[in-house]
Amino acid sequence: MRASWVLQCLCFTFALASPHFWPRYGGRREVAVLDGEWLFGFNDSKGFDVLAPFNTQAPGLTPQGVQVPSSVDAAGPGILGRRGVAMYRTHFQQKGHARLQFMGCSFYCRVFVDGKEVGEHRAGGYVPWWLDLEPASATRELFVLADNRFNKTTAPLHTGGDFWHYGGLVRSVLLHDLPDSPQEPWVWRAHVLPREEMGIVDVNVILTSAFSGNITGTIVFDGFVPWQSRVTSWALEERLCSWSVKVTTFAAEAKAGKFRLTALKVPFARPWSLQTPHLHTLTVRTFGASVTERFGLRTWGVKDGRVTLNGEVVKLHGWNHHTQWVDTGASPTDEQLSVDMALLREGNANFVRGAHYPQDQRWLDRLDTAGFAMWEETLGPGVTVKDLQDSEHFMKYQLQQLEEMLEASMNHPSIMVWAWFNEGPSDQEAACPAYAACAQLAASRDSTRFLSWASNKKDKDKCLDHATAISFNSYPAWYSKPGDLHAPGVEWNKSAAWARAQQPQKPFFVSETGAGGIFEWKNKTDVFWSLKYQQEVIDADVDTALADDNVSGIVLWHFFDFKGNDDAQACGPCKYLPDVMPPTCGWYNMTGECEKRPGGLNHKGVVDAWRRKKPSFESVRVKYGRQLPAAQMVVV
């Protein structure tokens, strides 16, 4: 490779229509965001066969309008969202070869262009995926069917779980230009993998075609203007372009659309850490088109059974976090994501578990910038051994989902753990080959992160040899030994000691624990569901985890109260107090099964569904803050 220092104008290699998340695109390549007002219709017939031949021009299919992205079934707690087949229609301008990218189409997605079916997706509704279109130069019609009904054939990975599975075009839709010739491929993604030696990286490049042969191009580190500083005038653009950056040429041999650049040195390298989350960019250009990826230089490791970051032992603490708001469902606005980030930072957290599906790239970008450790996992909670032995269907799509999650999220330095099968049947030997298959796939793509799953089988788990970190879910003093405030200390000390003895080179995490507390139940006595009892249980969980050196991290369940599954809505909403905002409950049905999820909500959050703080938030905030350097602790 040959390098030179030149005045390189990279700042106008992306269009103003570029997505508000990484990566960025430039040069000859254009990317259009298709978000906005689409035509819309909904068929709630249980007999609708979404796999049958379909005529997109049949009258009356899309009589309404809807914003994309959005969740088609967003409804308040205690109210069933609609289940059925959503129909979306819009038009786009295609100029030659093109690729449609769906950042999230839930659950099952079927895509038509000009009335012709061009692809489908069954590998989970929360993972980005794409399909290529035949070349054309015309205004074209895009028609999408999004089926949010539970169905093992069309949506095998939506296996249930204790949360509402939102449907529709829940995340952005993008249109990418592609090169005219597959023999002149552009870069699709460039995954940057830091080595242990500071400032040295390997880069796995994925091309826009399955090209094999010699390929040349250029790479530039840190020569990109972030979108927050977008160019608003030619004069500003000219000033921003007067940077001196190091341009390096490369020559590589691509095989089936991939090649690897090894041992690249990042100029002026700065490490990414929880205290100083420095970020770099890498621009790779081939045949006049570029992709710019953002990444961080960090090394996760283990020392004496404890997790390390850049060689230093760290204690991680935070919360599980669904991507969910009452009004927008699984399609939160940028402002709503920023509210959650601000609350997490106020809570002195440095660790987030993304429950229970691949994450919104906008959210991961925020975690990178803020300096959080992140756990990302595939969708598929509560799977069965039968699922995991189904190699022709379930596991086919599980591994596809895992591959798509890795491709989308590889460059986020915050991600510390790749995970799968929340509370799966890992106490049965027959399930272990599926755990092994996921671990082997993830390890083959990325050796810089931990591999795990949140196990509620604990010391009965038989598949832990396939994990590189041990993670347990349990709720002492809530589900087990209710009322016993000594139970969290006893159980977590015992579990952590067991993990250290059985798997001494693997860090141990408390991946779920906590208790429920209804926001309106401000009893002075610590009865069940009271905010006082919730705080007492959580205090015991947190105190134990922070004091035990065998515990590398704890993520409480959950950060906010969230909508439960379909069954949880059966008792209806609470009775809201009139003329009170945010909505405030005056009465909950707590009889029989309704006691499990009052008002259709999981109430284990330290803030409620509208982000109002409970006493446990303040208590945990103080405890977490004592673990942080004084300069990083948020003082209220």
CSV table of C-alpha atoms in Angstrom, one decimal, residues 38-469:
chain,number,residue,atom,x,y,z
A,38,TRP,CA,-46.7,6.4,2.4
A,39,LEU,CA,-50.1,5.1,1.3
A,40,PHE,CA,-51.4,2.5,3.7
A,41,GLY,CA,-54.0,-0.1,4.3
A,42,PHE,CA,-54.6,-2.9,6.8
A,43,ASN,CA,-56.2,-6.3,6.6
A,44,ASP,CA,-57.1,-7.8,9.9
A,45,SER,CA,-58.7,-11.0,8.6
A,46,LYS,CA,-57.4,-14.1,10.3
A,47,GLY,CA,-57.8,-16.0,7.0
A,48,PHE,CA,-55.6,-13.6,5.0
A,49,ASP,CA,-52.9,-15.8,3.4
A,50,VAL,CA,-49.8,-13.6,3.2
A,51,LEU,CA,-48.0,-16.2,1.1
A,52,ALA,CA,-50.6,-16.5,-1.6
A,53,PRO,CA,-50.3,-14.8,-5.1
A,54,PHE,CA,-51.0,-11.1,-4.6
A,55,ASN,CA,-52.1,-8.4,-6.9
A,56,THR,CA,-50.8,-5.0,-5.7
A,57,GLN,CA,-53.1,-3.1,-8.1
A,58,ALA,CA,-56.3,-4.5,-6.6
A,59,PRO,CA,-58.5,-1.6,-5.8
A,60,GLY,CA,-58.8,-0.2,-2.2
A,61,LEU,CA,-55.6,-1.8,-0.8
A,62,THR,CA,-54.0,1.4,0.5
A,63,PRO,CA,-56.7,4.1,1.1
A,64,GLN,CA,-55.0,5.8,3.9
A,65,GLY,CA,-51.7,7.6,4.7
A,66,VAL,CA,-49.1,6.6,7.3
A,67,GLN,CA,-45.7,7.8,8.4
A,68,VAL,CA,-42.7,5.4,7.7
A,69,PRO,CA,-41.1,4.4,10.0
A,70,SER,CA,-43.8,3.7,12.5
A,71,SER,CA,-45.3,0.8,14.5
A,72,VAL,CA,-48.6,-0.3,13.0
A,73,ASP,CA,-49.9,-1.7,16.3
A,74,ALA,CA,-48.8,1.0,18.7
A,75,ALA,CA,-51.6,1.2,21.4
A,76,GLY,CA,-51.7,2.1,25.0
A,77,PRO,CA,-51.0,-0.4,27.9
A,78,GLY,CA,-53.8,-2.8,28.4
A,79,ILE,CA,-55.1,-2.4,24.9
A,80,LEU,CA,-54.4,-5.0,22.2
A,81,GLY,CA,-52.7,-3.6,19.2
A,82,ARG,CA,-54.0,-4.8,15.9
A,83,ARG,CA,-52.7,-8.0,14.4
A,84,GLY,CA,-52.9,-8.6,10.6
A,85,VAL,CA,-51.2,-7.6,7.4
A,86,ALA,CA,-50.1,-4.0,6.8
A,87,MET,CA,-49.9,-2.7,3.2
A,88,TYR,CA,-47.6,0.1,2.3
A,89,ARG,CA,-47.2,1.9,-1.0
A,90,THR,CA,-44.8,4.6,-2.2
A,91,HIS,CA,-42.8,5.6,-5.3
A,92,PHE,CA,-39.1,6.1,-5.8
A,93,GLN,CA,-36.8,7.2,-8.6
A,94,GLN,CA,-34.4,4.4,-9.7
A,95,LYS,CA,-31.3,5.3,-11.8
A,96,GLY,CA,-29.7,2.0,-12.9
A,97,HIS,CA,-28.8,-0.8,-10.5
A,98,ALA,CA,-30.2,-0.3,-7.0
A,99,ARG,CA,-30.5,-1.9,-3.6
A,100,LEU,CA,-33.4,-1.6,-1.2
A,101,GLN,CA,-32.5,-1.8,2.5
A,102,PHE,CA,-35.0,-2.3,5.3
A,103,MET,CA,-33.7,-1.4,8.7
A,104,GLY,CA,-36.6,-3.2,10.3
A,105,CYS,CA,-39.7,-4.7,8.7
A,106,SER,CA,-41.7,-6.7,11.3
A,107,PHE,CA,-42.6,-9.5,11.6
A,108,TYR,CA,-42.7,-11.1,8.1
A,109,CYS,CA,-41.9,-8.8,5.1
A,110,ARG,CA,-42.8,-9.3,1.4
A,111,VAL,CA,-41.7,-6.7,-1.2
A,112,PHE,CA,-43.1,-5.9,-4.7
A,113,VAL,CA,-41.7,-3.4,-7.2
A,114,ASP,CA,-44.1,-2.4,-10.0
A,115,GLY,CA,-46.3,-5.3,-9.0
A,116,LYS,CA,-43.6,-7.9,-9.3
A,117,GLU,CA,-42.4,-9.7,-6.1
A,118,VAL,CA,-38.7,-9.0,-5.6
A,119,GLY,CA,-38.0,-10.6,-2.2
A,120,GLU,CA,-39.1,-11.5,1.3
A,121,HIS,CA,-37.7,-11.7,4.8
A,122,ARG,CA,-38.4,-14.2,7.6
A,123,ALA,CA,-35.3,-13.7,9.8
A,124,GLY,CA,-36.9,-11.5,12.5
A,125,GLY,CA,-38.6,-8.1,12.3
A,126,TYR,CA,-35.8,-6.0,14.0
A,127,VAL,CA,-32.7,-6.8,12.0
A,128,PRO,CA,-31.6,-4.8,8.9
A,129,TRP,CA,-31.6,-6.6,5.6
A,130,TRP,CA,-31.6,-5.7,1.9
A,131,LEU,CA,-32.4,-6.9,-1.6
A,132,ASP,CA,-31.1,-5.9,-5.1
A,133,LEU,CA,-33.3,-4.7,-8.0
A,134,GLU,CA,-32.9,-5.3,-11.7
A,135,PRO,CA,-31.6,-2.1,-13.4
A,136,ALA,CA,-34.1,0.5,-14.5
A,137,SER,CA,-34.2,4.2,-15.0
A,138,ALA,CA,-37.7,5.2,-14.1
A,139,THR,CA,-40.1,6.2,-11.3
A,140,ARG,CA,-41.1,2.9,-9.7
A,141,GLU,CA,-43.8,1.8,-7.2
A,142,LEU,CA,-42.7,0.1,-4.0
A,143,PHE,CA,-45.3,-2.1,-2.3
A,144,VAL,CA,-44.7,-3.8,1.0
A,145,LEU,CA,-46.7,-6.4,3.0
A,146,ALA,CA,-45.8,-6.5,6.7
A,147,ASP,CA,-47.5,-9.3,8.6
A,148,ASN,CA,-47.3,-8.9,12.4
A,149,ARG,CA,-49.2,-12.2,13.2
A,150,PHE,CA,-47.4,-14.9,15.1
A,151,ASN,CA,-46.7,-17.7,12.7
A,152,LYS,CA,-43.9,-20.3,12.8
A,153,THR,CA,-43.8,-20.5,9.0
A,154,THR,CA,-43.5,-16.8,8.1
A,155,ALA,CA,-42.1,-15.5,11.4
A,156,PRO,CA,-40.3,-18.4,13.1
A,157,LEU,CA,-38.1,-16.2,15.3
A,158,HIS,CA,-41.0,-14.4,16.9
A,159,THR,CA,-41.3,-17.1,19.6
A,160,GLY,CA,-43.1,-15.0,22.2
A,161,GLY,CA,-41.5,-13.6,25.3
A,162,ASP,CA,-42.7,-11.1,27.9
A,163,PHE,CA,-43.0,-8.0,25.7
A,164,TRP,CA,-45.1,-6.7,22.9
A,165,HIS,CA,-43.8,-7.6,19.4
A,166,TYR,CA,-44.4,-4.5,17.3
A,167,GLY,CA,-45.1,-4.8,13.6
A,168,GLY,CA,-44.9,-2.8,10.4
A,169,LEU,CA,-42.1,-0.8,8.8
A,170,VAL,CA,-40.7,0.0,12.2
A,171,ARG,CA,-37.4,1.5,11.1
A,172,SER,CA,-36.1,3.4,8.0
A,173,VAL,CA,-36.2,2.3,4.4
A,174,LEU,CA,-33.2,3.2,2.2
A,175,LEU,CA,-32.5,3.1,-1.5
A,176,HIS,CA,-28.9,2.7,-2.5
A,177,ASP,CA,-27.4,3.3,-6.0
A,178,LEU,CA,-25.3,0.4,-7.2
A,179,PRO,CA,-22.5,0.4,-9.8
A,180,ASP,CA,-23.5,-0.2,-13.4
A,181,SER,CA,-21.1,-3.1,-13.7
A,182,PRO,CA,-20.6,-5.9,-11.2
A,183,GLN,CA,-17.0,-5.9,-12.4
A,184,GLU,CA,-16.5,-2.5,-10.8
A,185,PRO,CA,-18.0,-3.0,-7.4
A,186,TRP,CA,-18.3,-0.4,-4.7
A,187,VAL,CA,-17.8,-1.0,-1.0
A,188,TRP,CA,-21.0,-2.1,0.9
A,189,ARG,CA,-19.5,-2.3,4.4
A,190,ALA,CA,-16.0,-2.1,5.9
A,191,HIS,CA,-15.8,-3.8,9.3
A,192,VAL,CA,-12.9,-2.5,11.5
A,193,LEU,CA,-11.6,-5.0,14.0
A,194,PRO,CA,-9.0,-3.5,16.5
A,195,ARG,CA,-6.0,-5.6,17.4
A,196,GLU,CA,-4.6,-5.7,21.0
A,197,GLU,CA,-1.8,-3.5,19.8
A,198,MET,CA,-3.1,0.1,20.2
A,199,GLY,CA,-3.9,1.8,16.9
A,200,ILE,CA,-3.6,-1.3,14.7
A,201,VAL,CA,-6.7,-2.6,12.9
A,202,ASP,CA,-7.8,-5.2,10.4
A,203,VAL,CA,-10.6,-4.3,8.0
A,204,ASN,CA,-13.0,-6.8,6.4
A,205,VAL,CA,-14.5,-5.3,3.3
A,206,ILE,CA,-17.8,-6.4,1.8
A,207,LEU,CA,-18.4,-5.3,-1.8
A,208,THR,CA,-21.7,-4.6,-3.5
A,209,SER,CA,-21.3,-7.7,-5.8
A,210,ALA,CA,-19.8,-11.2,-5.5
A,211,PHE,CA,-16.8,-9.9,-7.5
A,212,SER,CA,-13.6,-12.1,-7.5
A,213,GLY,CA,-10.3,-10.7,-8.7
A,214,ASN,CA,-7.8,-7.9,-8.1
A,215,ILE,CA,-9.2,-4.7,-6.8
A,216,THR,CA,-7.6,-1.3,-6.0
A,217,GLY,CA,-8.9,1.7,-4.0
A,218,THR,CA,-8.0,4.2,-1.3
A,219,ILE,CA,-8.6,4.4,2.5
A,220,VAL,CA,-8.6,7.5,4.6
A,221,PHE,CA,-8.8,7.7,8.4
A,222,ASP,CA,-10.6,10.5,10.1
A,223,GLY,CA,-11.3,12.5,7.0
A,224,PHE,CA,-15.0,12.8,7.4
A,225,VAL,CA,-17.3,15.6,8.6
A,226,PRO,CA,-20.0,14.2,10.9
A,227,TRP,CA,-23.6,14.7,9.9
A,228,GLN,CA,-24.2,17.0,12.9
A,229,SER,CA,-22.0,19.5,11.1
A,230,ARG,CA,-23.7,19.2,7.8
A,231,VAL,CA,-22.7,21.5,5.0
A,232,THR,CA,-25.2,24.4,4.6
A,233,SER,CA,-23.3,26.5,2.0
A,234,TRP,CA,-20.6,26.1,-0.6
A,235,ALA,CA,-18.4,28.6,1.3
A,236,LEU,CA,-18.6,26.4,4.5
A,237,GLU,CA,-18.0,23.3,2.4
A,238,GLU,CA,-14.9,24.8,0.9
A,239,ARG,CA,-13.6,25.7,4.3
A,240,LEU,CA,-14.3,22.2,5.7
A,241,CYS,CA,-12.5,20.6,2.7
A,242,SER,CA,-9.2,22.3,3.5
A,243,TRP,CA,-8.0,19.4,5.7
A,244,SER,CA,-4.8,17.6,5.2
A,245,VAL,CA,-5.5,13.9,5.5
A,246,LYS,CA,-3.5,10.7,4.8
A,247,VAL,CA,-4.8,8.9,1.7
A,248,THR,CA,-3.5,5.3,1.4
A,249,THR,CA,-3.9,3.3,-1.8
A,250,PHE,CA,-4.4,-0.5,-1.6
A,251,ALA,CA,-4.4,-3.5,-3.9
A,252,ALA,CA,-6.2,-6.6,-2.8
A,253,GLU,CA,-7.6,-9.9,-4.1
A,254,ALA,CA,-11.4,-10.1,-3.6
A,255,LYS,CA,-13.1,-13.5,-3.4
A,256,ALA,CA,-16.8,-13.8,-3.7
A,257,GLY,CA,-17.3,-10.1,-2.9
A,258,LYS,CA,-15.0,-9.9,0.1
A,259,PHE,CA,-11.4,-9.0,0.9
A,260,ARG,CA,-9.3,-8.2,4.0
A,261,LEU,CA,-6.9,-5.4,4.7
A,262,THR,CA,-4.6,-6.3,7.6
A,263,ALA,CA,-2.4,-4.4,10.1
A,264,LEU,CA,-3.5,-0.9,9.2
A,265,LYS,CA,-2.2,1.9,11.4
A,266,VAL,CA,-4.7,4.5,12.6
A,267,PRO,CA,-3.0,7.9,12.6
A,268,PHE,CA,-3.1,9.8,15.9
A,269,ALA,CA,-4.9,6.8,17.4
A,270,ARG,CA,-6.9,7.4,20.6
A,271,PRO,CA,-8.5,4.6,22.6
A,272,TRP,CA,-12.2,4.3,23.1
A,273,SER,CA,-13.2,3.7,26.8
A,274,LEU,CA,-16.1,4.2,29.1
A,275,GLN,CA,-14.6,7.5,30.4
A,276,THR,CA,-13.2,8.8,27.1
A,277,PRO,CA,-15.1,7.3,24.2
A,278,HIS,CA,-12.9,8.6,21.4
A,279,LEU,CA,-14.1,7.6,17.9
A,280,HIS,CA,-12.4,7.4,14.6
A,281,THR,CA,-13.7,7.1,11.0
A,282,LEU,CA,-12.4,5.1,8.0
A,283,THR,CA,-13.4,5.9,4.5
A,284,VAL,CA,-12.9,3.1,1.8
A,285,ARG,CA,-13.3,4.1,-1.8
A,286,THR,CA,-13.4,1.9,-4.9
A,287,PHE,CA,-14.3,3.0,-8.5
A,288,GLY,CA,-15.2,6.5,-7.3
A,289,ALA,CA,-17.7,5.5,-4.6
A,290,SER,CA,-17.1,5.5,-0.9
A,291,VAL,CA,-18.3,4.2,2.5
A,292,THR,CA,-17.3,5.9,5.7
A,293,GLU,CA,-17.5,3.8,8.9
A,294,ARG,CA,-17.2,5.0,12.5
A,295,PHE,CA,-15.4,2.8,15.0
A,296,GLY,CA,-13.5,2.9,18.3
A,297,LEU,CA,-10.2,1.4,19.3
A,298,ARG,CA,-10.8,-0.8,22.3
A,299,THR,CA,-10.0,-4.3,23.6
A,300,TRP,CA,-12.3,-6.4,25.8
A,301,GLY,CA,-10.6,-9.1,27.8
A,302,VAL,CA,-10.5,-11.1,31.0
A,303,LYS,CA,-8.2,-10.9,34.0
A,304,ASP,CA,-8.6,-13.3,36.9
A,305,GLY,CA,-12.2,-13.9,35.9
A,306,ARG,CA,-13.1,-10.2,35.6
A,307,VAL,CA,-13.9,-8.3,32.5
A,308,THR,CA,-11.3,-5.8,31.3
A,309,LEU,CA,-11.4,-2.9,28.9
A,310,ASN,CA,-8.1,-2.0,27.3
A,311,GLY,CA,-6.3,-4.1,29.9
A,312,GLU,CA,-8.0,-2.5,32.9
A,313,VAL,CA,-10.5,-4.3,35.1
A,314,VAL,CA,-13.9,-2.5,34.9
A,315,LYS,CA,-17.1,-2.9,36.9
A,316,LEU,CA,-20.2,-2.6,34.6
A,317,HIS,CA,-23.6,-1.5,35.9
A,318,GLY,CA,-26.8,-0.4,34.2
A,319,TRP,CA,-30.1,-1.6,32.9
A,320,ASN,CA,-31.9,-3.7,30.3
A,321,HIS,CA,-33.5,-1.5,27.7
A,322,HIS,CA,-36.3,-2.3,25.2
A,323,THR,CA,-36.7,0.0,22.2
A,324,GLN,CA,-40.2,1.0,23.1
A,325,TRP,CA,-42.3,4.1,23.9
A,326,VAL,CA,-46.0,4.2,24.7
A,327,ASP,CA,-47.0,6.4,21.7
A,328,THR,CA,-44.5,5.3,19.1
A,329,GLY,CA,-44.0,1.6,19.9
A,330,ALA,CA,-40.8,0.2,18.5
A,331,SER,CA,-40.2,3.3,16.3
A,332,PRO,CA,-39.1,6.0,18.8
A,333,THR,CA,-38.2,9.4,17.5
A,334,ASP,CA,-34.7,10.8,17.8
A,335,GLU,CA,-35.8,13.0,20.6
A,336,GLN,CA,-37.2,10.0,22.5
A,337,LEU,CA,-34.0,8.1,22.1
A,338,SER,CA,-32.1,11.1,23.4
A,339,VAL,CA,-34.4,11.3,26.5
A,340,ASP,CA,-33.6,7.6,27.4
A,341,MET,CA,-29.9,8.3,26.9
A,342,ALA,CA,-30.0,11.3,29.1
A,343,LEU,CA,-31.8,9.3,31.8
A,344,LEU,CA,-29.3,6.5,31.7
A,345,ARG,CA,-26.4,8.9,32.0
A,346,GLU,CA,-28.2,10.6,34.9
A,347,GLY,CA,-28.5,7.2,36.5
A,348,ASN,CA,-24.7,6.8,36.3
A,349,ALA,CA,-25.0,3.7,34.1
A,350,ASN,CA,-22.2,2.4,31.9
A,351,PHE,CA,-23.8,-0.9,30.7
A,352,VAL,CA,-26.9,-1.5,28.7
A,353,ARG,CA,-28.4,-4.8,27.6
A,354,GLY,CA,-30.5,-4.6,24.4
A,355,ALA,CA,-33.6,-6.6,25.0
A,356,HIS,CA,-34.5,-8.8,23.2
A,357,TYR,CA,-33.6,-8.2,19.5
A,358,PRO,CA,-31.1,-6.5,17.2
A,359,GLN,CA,-30.9,-2.8,18.1
A,360,ASP,CA,-31.8,0.4,16.2
A,361,GLN,CA,-28.6,1.7,14.7
A,362,ARG,CA,-29.5,5.2,16.0
A,363,TRP,CA,-29.5,3.9,19.5
A,364,LEU,CA,-26.1,2.1,19.1
A,365,ASP,CA,-24.6,5.3,17.7
A,366,ARG,CA,-25.7,7.1,20.9
A,367,LEU,CA,-24.1,4.4,23.1
A,368,ASP,CA,-20.9,4.6,21.2
A,369,THR,CA,-20.7,8.4,21.7
A,370,ALA,CA,-21.7,8.3,25.4
A,371,GLY,CA,-19.2,5.5,26.4
A,372,PHE,CA,-21.5,2.6,27.3
A,373,ALA,CA,-20.8,-1.1,27.2
A,374,MET,CA,-23.5,-2.8,25.2
A,375,TRP,CA,-25.0,-6.3,24.9
A,376,GLU,CA,-26.8,-7.0,21.6
A,377,GLU,CA,-28.8,-10.2,21.0
A,378,THR,CA,-30.9,-11.9,18.4
A,379,LEU,CA,-34.6,-12.2,18.6
A,380,GLY,CA,-35.9,-15.5,19.9
A,381,PRO,CA,-36.8,-15.5,23.6
A,382,GLY,CA,-38.2,-18.7,25.1
A,383,VAL,CA,-37.2,-21.0,22.3
A,384,THR,CA,-37.8,-24.8,22.6
A,385,VAL,CA,-35.5,-27.7,21.9
A,386,LYS,CA,-37.7,-28.5,19.0
A,387,ASP,CA,-37.0,-25.1,17.6
A,388,LEU,CA,-33.3,-25.5,18.0
A,389,GLN,CA,-33.2,-28.9,16.4
A,390,ASP,CA,-35.1,-27.6,13.3
A,391,SER,CA,-32.1,-27.0,11.1
A,392,GLU,CA,-34.2,-26.6,7.9
A,393,HIS,CA,-36.3,-23.8,9.2
A,394,PHE,CA,-35.8,-22.2,12.6
A,395,MET,CA,-32.1,-22.5,12.8
A,396,LYS,CA,-31.7,-21.5,9.1
A,397,TYR,CA,-33.4,-18.2,9.9
A,398,GLN,CA,-31.7,-17.8,13.3
A,399,LEU,CA,-28.3,-18.0,11.7
A,400,GLN,CA,-29.3,-15.6,9.0
A,401,GLN,CA,-30.6,-13.2,11.6
A,402,LEU,CA,-27.3,-13.5,13.5
A,403,GLU,CA,-25.3,-12.8,10.3
A,404,GLU,CA,-27.4,-9.8,9.5
A,405,MET,CA,-27.1,-8.4,13.1
A,406,LEU,CA,-23.3,-8.8,12.9
A,407,GLU,CA,-23.1,-7.1,9.6
A,408,ALA,CA,-25.1,-4.2,10.7
A,409,SER,CA,-23.5,-3.6,14.1
A,410,MET,CA,-19.9,-4.8,13.9
A,411,ASN,CA,-18.3,-1.4,14.0
A,412,HIS,CA,-20.0,-0.2,17.2
A,413,PRO,CA,-17.3,-0.1,19.9
A,414,SER,CA,-19.8,-0.1,22.6
A,415,ILE,CA,-20.9,-3.7,21.8
A,416,MET,CA,-19.1,-6.0,24.3
A,417,VAL,CA,-21.4,-9.1,24.0
A,418,TRP,CA,-23.1,-10.9,21.1
A,419,ALA,CA,-25.9,-13.1,22.5
A,420,TRP,CA,-28.9,-15.3,21.6
A,421,PHE,CA,-31.7,-17.4,23.0
A,422,ASN,CA,-32.8,-15.5,26.1
A,423,GLU,CA,-33.8,-18.0,28.7
A,424,GLY,CA,-33.6,-20.8,26.3
A,425,PRO,CA,-33.5,-24.6,27.0
A,426,SER,CA,-29.8,-24.7,27.8
A,427,ASP,CA,-30.4,-27.2,30.6
A,428,GLN,CA,-30.9,-29.9,27.9
A,429,GLU,CA,-27.9,-31.4,26.0
A,430,ALA,CA,-30.0,-31.6,22.9
A,431,ALA,CA,-30.1,-27.8,22.7
A,432,CYS,CA,-26.3,-27.3,22.9
A,433,PRO,CA,-25.5,-27.8,19.1
A,434,ALA,CA,-27.6,-24.8,18.3
A,435,TYR,CA,-25.8,-22.7,20.9
A,436,ALA,CA,-22.5,-24.0,19.5
A,437,ALA,CA,-23.6,-23.1,15.9
A,438,CYS,CA,-24.3,-19.5,16.9
A,439,ALA,CA,-21.1,-19.2,18.8
A,440,GLN,CA,-19.1,-20.6,15.9
A,441,LEU,CA,-20.6,-18.2,13.5
A,442,ALA,CA,-20.1,-15.1,15.7
A,443,ALA,CA,-16.5,-16.1,16.6
A,444,SER,CA,-15.7,-16.6,12.9
A,445,ARG,CA,-16.7,-13.0,12.1
A,446,ASP,CA,-15.5,-11.3,15.3
A,447,SER,CA,-12.9,-12.4,17.9
A,448,THR,CA,-13.0,-9.1,19.8
A,449,ARG,CA,-16.2,-9.6,21.8
A,450,PHE,CA,-17.7,-12.0,24.3
A,451,LEU,CA,-20.3,-14.6,23.3
A,452,SER,CA,-23.1,-15.4,25.8
A,453,TRP,CA,-26.8,-15.8,26.5
A,454,ALA,CA,-29.0,-14.8,29.4
A,455,SER,CA,-29.6,-18.1,31.1
A,456,ASN,CA,-32.3,-18.8,33.7
A,457,LYS,CA,-31.0,-22.4,34.1
A,458,LYS,CA,-28.0,-21.1,36.1
A,459,ASP,CA,-25.9,-24.0,37.4
A,460,LYS,CA,-28.1,-26.5,35.5
A,461,ASP,CA,-27.0,-24.9,32.2
A,462,LYS,CA,-25.3,-27.6,30.1
A,463,CYS,CA,-24.2,-25.5,27.2
A,464,LEU,CA,-21.8,-23.0,28.9
A,465,ASP,CA,-18.7,-24.4,27.2
A,466,HIS,CA,-19.9,-22.6,24.1
A,467,ALA,CA,-20.0,-19.2,25.9
A,468,THR,CA,-17.1,-16.9,26.6
A,469,ALA,CA,-19.0,-15.0,29.3
